[in-house]
Amino acid sequence: MSAGLKTATTMSNIAKCVSAPLKPGWWKFTSATGASAGALSALTGLGGAVVFVPACKQLGMTAKKIIGTSVVAVTCGTAAGSIAYTQNNVTDIPAAVATGAVGAATTPLGQMIAKGVSGKTLRAWCGVALLACAPTAFMTKEKHESTQDADHIPGDIAETRAGGAAALALAGKADELVAKGGILSYLKSRSAAMAPAAATAATPDEKKQPTVPSVDESASGETPAHSGSAIENTKMQFRERLDAAGGDYWQALLNEKHNLILGIAVGLLQGTVGIGGGVLVTTYMSVATDMEVHRICATALMATLVTNTAVCTHHFVNGNVRLKVAAVLGASAMAASYLTAKNVSLAVPEPIIRGFIAAALVASGVSMFR
């Protein structure tokens, strides 16, 4: 095929994204759906496809456009939620990046498998996958008696940094913490209480190292417990992973082998069915790890973002996106996802979140067979 013909085919496919008319008042239903999906994605880590897919189906889209539009909307919502969770330092960022990057790389293989599959079959596969994952929402790996390492030092940076080792130590305590004002309130109060201990625990050499004070430090003379910056929290977590591997980059990568393998499964599912990356990550981490549920949701959300960012281009080029619908869904999902992840989700008890996950999976799975 000549270059000119390829370009014409691509432009024709893109034009298909805006071709079909929508019913009057569609944007009201779409805005409400986007907001609901954004809030649900921030609470459960499922990405929102479990809401977007049935909604797009109600608008009369074909199976491929349902998937393409949902992927774009999910990417928008997960981006906002991931930023909020990362600012609170709840996400296991290295695990999410490892899973999402491999997922993005293996998605094309799943797309090749799905090329000869009909829309009805795709919906059936999607429904089966969602229903099969629903029971796992209530499965948890047995928690360890103690969450402190043998070389644990009270007041060290891992303990005072909200969402780091402290978040892992919250496993199984969600109900108790909500009664005390929420997990985020607990992390902030603990950070404030432990800040003096962290300063006292610093070694003489560390105290001699010159530092550039931040605006907060200059004003108050105290070092904040954590910056609240998504970029700084990301750098800190990757630095911790590398330090744990003795500074060996290859060993640090090998330490993420379980997440890398999970990424392969995510990519195949994403490419074949079109959605489900967040579902698989949430399912695996609930069953195979003792990670606290809020951290699971945040990590699944970011993994979905990394995978979907690469997948979006494929759907745009192939004309699988209803641009108007995707824009409204994405904008409303971004607003709701950020606000929920930043201010609400960490105060919701673990059993309620698991109930949300299971209910969303069942409802969406059943809708695929209608």
PDB file of N, CA and C in Angstrom, residues 100-114 263-274 306-308 310-312 314-315:
ATOM      1  N   GLY A 100       2.462  -1.205  34.299  1.00  0.00           N
ATOM      2  CA  GLY A 100       1.878  -0.453  33.192  1.00  0.00           C
ATOM      3  C   GLY A 100       2.739  -0.420  31.949  1.00  0.00           C
ATOM      4  N   ALA A 101       4.064  -0.289  32.125  1.00  0.00           N
ATOM      5  CA  ALA A 101       4.960  -0.219  30.969  1.00  0.00           C
ATOM      6  C   ALA A 101       4.972  -1.534  30.197  1.00  0.00           C
ATOM      7  N   VAL A 102       5.062  -2.653  30.926  1.00  0.00           N
ATOM      8  CA  VAL A 102       5.030  -3.958  30.257  1.00  0.00           C
ATOM      9  C   VAL A 102       3.655  -4.185  29.629  1.00  0.00           C
ATOM     10  N   GLY A 103       2.607  -3.742  30.312  1.00  0.00           N
ATOM     11  CA  GLY A 103       1.267  -3.857  29.758  1.00  0.00           C
ATOM     12  C   GLY A 103       1.126  -3.116  28.444  1.00  0.00           C
ATOM     13  N   ALA A 104       1.694  -1.906  28.385  1.00  0.00           N
ATOM     14  CA  ALA A 104       1.642  -1.122  27.148  1.00  0.00           C
ATOM     15  C   ALA A 104       2.408  -1.818  26.026  1.00  0.00           C
ATOM     16  N   ALA A 105       3.527  -2.459  26.373  1.00  0.00           N
ATOM     17  CA  ALA A 105       4.352  -3.128  25.359  1.00  0.00           C
ATOM     18  C   ALA A 105       3.693  -4.387  24.808  1.00  0.00           C
ATOM     19  N   THR A 106       2.909  -5.084  25.637  1.00  0.00           N
ATOM     20  CA  THR A 106       2.295  -6.351  25.200  1.00  0.00           C
ATOM     21  C   THR A 106       0.862  -6.183  24.696  1.00  0.00           C
ATOM     22  N   THR A 107       0.305  -4.994  24.828  1.00  0.00           N
ATOM     23  CA  THR A 107      -1.052  -4.763  24.327  1.00  0.00           C
ATOM     24  C   THR A 107      -1.190  -5.037  22.829  1.00  0.00           C
ATOM     25  N   PRO A 108      -0.218  -4.631  21.986  1.00  0.00           N
ATOM     26  CA  PRO A 108      -0.344  -4.931  20.552  1.00  0.00           C
ATOM     27  C   PRO A 108      -0.516  -6.414  20.260  1.00  0.00           C
ATOM     28  N   LEU A 109       0.083  -7.280  21.054  1.00  0.00           N
ATOM     29  CA  LEU A 109      -0.083  -8.713  20.862  1.00  0.00           C
ATOM     30  C   LEU A 109      -1.536  -9.118  21.104  1.00  0.00           C
ATOM     31  N   GLY A 110      -2.126  -8.553  22.154  1.00  0.00           N
ATOM     32  CA  GLY A 110      -3.534  -8.814  22.421  1.00  0.00           C
ATOM     33  C   GLY A 110      -4.433  -8.287  21.310  1.00  0.00           C
ATOM     34  N   GLN A 111      -4.060  -7.142  20.737  1.00  0.00           N
ATOM     35  CA  GLN A 111      -4.845  -6.566  19.647  1.00  0.00           C
ATOM     36  C   GLN A 111      -4.794  -7.457  18.410  1.00  0.00           C
ATOM     37  N   MET A 112      -3.655  -8.081  18.172  1.00  0.00           N
ATOM     38  CA  MET A 112      -3.533  -9.004  17.044  1.00  0.00           C
ATOM     39  C   MET A 112      -4.448 -10.212  17.240  1.00  0.00           C
ATOM     40  N   ILE A 113      -4.528 -10.687  18.475  1.00  0.00           N
ATOM     41  CA  ILE A 113      -5.393 -11.833  18.773  1.00  0.00           C
ATOM     42  C   ILE A 113      -6.855 -11.480  18.544  1.00  0.00           C
ATOM     43  N   ALA A 114      -7.210 -10.218  18.846  1.00  0.00           N
ATOM     44  CA  ALA A 114      -8.618  -9.800  18.791  1.00  0.00           C
ATOM     45  C   ALA A 114      -9.078  -9.372  17.402  1.00  0.00           C
ATOM     46  N   GLY A 263       2.225  -7.347  34.310  1.00  0.00           N
ATOM     47  CA  GLY A 263       2.077  -6.434  33.180  1.00  0.00           C
ATOM     48  C   GLY A 263       1.807  -7.155  31.873  1.00  0.00           C
ATOM     49  N   ILE A 264       2.420  -8.325  31.687  1.00  0.00           N
ATOM     50  CA  ILE A 264       2.171  -9.109  30.471  1.00  0.00           C
ATOM     51  C   ILE A 264       0.694  -9.507  30.399  1.00  0.00           C
ATOM     52  N   ALA A 265       0.170  -9.997  31.520  1.00  0.00           N
ATOM     53  CA  ALA A 265      -1.242 -10.388  31.561  1.00  0.00           C
ATOM     54  C   ALA A 265      -2.157  -9.184  31.336  1.00  0.00           C
ATOM     55  N   VAL A 266      -1.789  -8.043  31.916  1.00  0.00           N
ATOM     56  CA  VAL A 266      -2.577  -6.820  31.745  1.00  0.00           C
ATOM     57  C   VAL A 266      -2.611  -6.415  30.275  1.00  0.00           C
ATOM     58  N   GLY A 267      -1.453  -6.465  29.616  1.00  0.00           N
ATOM     59  CA  GLY A 267      -1.383  -6.071  28.213  1.00  0.00           C
ATOM     60  C   GLY A 267      -2.204  -6.971  27.316  1.00  0.00           C
ATOM     61  N   LEU A 268      -2.141  -8.282  27.559  1.00  0.00           N
ATOM     62  CA  LEU A 268      -2.915  -9.222  26.748  1.00  0.00           C
ATOM     63  C   LEU A 268      -4.414  -9.009  26.940  1.00  0.00           C
ATOM     64  N   LEU A 269      -4.832  -8.796  28.196  1.00  0.00           N
ATOM     65  CA  LEU A 269      -6.244  -8.552  28.462  1.00  0.00           C
ATOM     66  C   LEU A 269      -6.692  -7.228  27.858  1.00  0.00           C
ATOM     67  N   GLN A 270      -5.864  -6.201  28.021  1.00  0.00           N
ATOM     68  CA  GLN A 270      -6.198  -4.881  27.491  1.00  0.00           C
ATOM     69  C   GLN A 270      -6.304  -4.915  25.972  1.00  0.00           C
ATOM     70  N   GLY A 271      -5.376  -5.620  25.323  1.00  0.00           N
ATOM     71  CA  GLY A 271      -5.385  -5.672  23.870  1.00  0.00           C
ATOM     72  C   GLY A 271      -6.499  -6.524  23.311  1.00  0.00           C
ATOM     73  N   THR A 272      -6.839  -7.593  23.988  1.00  0.00           N
ATOM     74  CA  THR A 272      -7.855  -8.514  23.489  1.00  0.00           C
ATOM     75  C   THR A 272      -9.263  -8.013  23.747  1.00  0.00           C
ATOM     76  N   VAL A 273      -9.544  -7.674  24.999  1.00  0.00           N
ATOM     77  CA  VAL A 273     -10.888  -7.248  25.387  1.00  0.00           C
ATOM     78  C   VAL A 273     -11.055  -5.748  25.262  1.00  0.00           C
ATOM     79  N   GLY A 274      -9.949  -5.009  25.431  1.00  0.00           N
ATOM     80  CA  GLY A 274      -9.985  -3.555  25.304  1.00  0.00           C
ATOM     81  C   GLY A 274      -9.986  -2.831  26.629  1.00  0.00           C
ATOM     82  N   VAL A 306      -0.617   4.218  32.806  1.00  0.00           N
ATOM     83  CA  VAL A 306       0.581   3.982  31.998  1.00  0.00           C
ATOM     84  C   VAL A 306       0.253   3.121  30.780  1.00  0.00           C
ATOM     85  N   THR A 307      -0.531   2.068  30.986  1.00  0.00           N
ATOM     86  CA  THR A 307      -0.897   1.190  29.874  1.00  0.00           C
ATOM     87  C   THR A 307      -1.776   1.905  28.858  1.00  0.00           C
ATOM     88  N   ASN A 308      -2.799   2.593  29.336  1.00  0.00           N
ATOM     89  CA  ASN A 308      -3.766   3.216  28.434  1.00  0.00           C
ATOM     90  C   ASN A 308      -3.189   4.372  27.642  1.00  0.00           C
ATOM     91  N   ALA A 310      -0.442   4.521  26.113  1.00  0.00           N
ATOM     92  CA  ALA A 310       0.097   3.977  24.866  1.00  0.00           C
ATOM     93  C   ALA A 310      -0.995   3.429  23.957  1.00  0.00           C
ATOM     94  N   VAL A 311      -2.100   2.957  24.549  1.00  0.00           N
ATOM     95  CA  VAL A 311      -3.169   2.322  23.777  1.00  0.00           C
ATOM     96  C   VAL A 311      -4.046   3.347  23.067  1.00  0.00           C
ATOM     97  N   CYS A 312      -4.151   4.547  23.642  1.00  0.00           N
ATOM     98  CA  CYS A 312      -5.050   5.571  23.093  1.00  0.00           C
ATOM     99  C   CYS A 312      -4.754   5.875  21.627  1.00  0.00           C
ATOM    100  N   HIS A 314      -3.598   4.032  19.260  1.00  0.00           N
ATOM    101  CA  HIS A 314      -4.129   2.981  18.384  1.00  0.00           C
ATOM    102  C   HIS A 314      -5.609   3.206  18.100  1.00  0.00           C
ATOM    103  N   HIS A 315      -6.375   3.533  19.138  1.00  0.00           N
ATOM    104  CA  HIS A 315      -7.811   3.703  18.956  1.00  0.00           C
ATOM    105  C   HIS A 315      -8.141   4.967  18.160  1.00  0.00           C
TER     106      HIS A 315
END
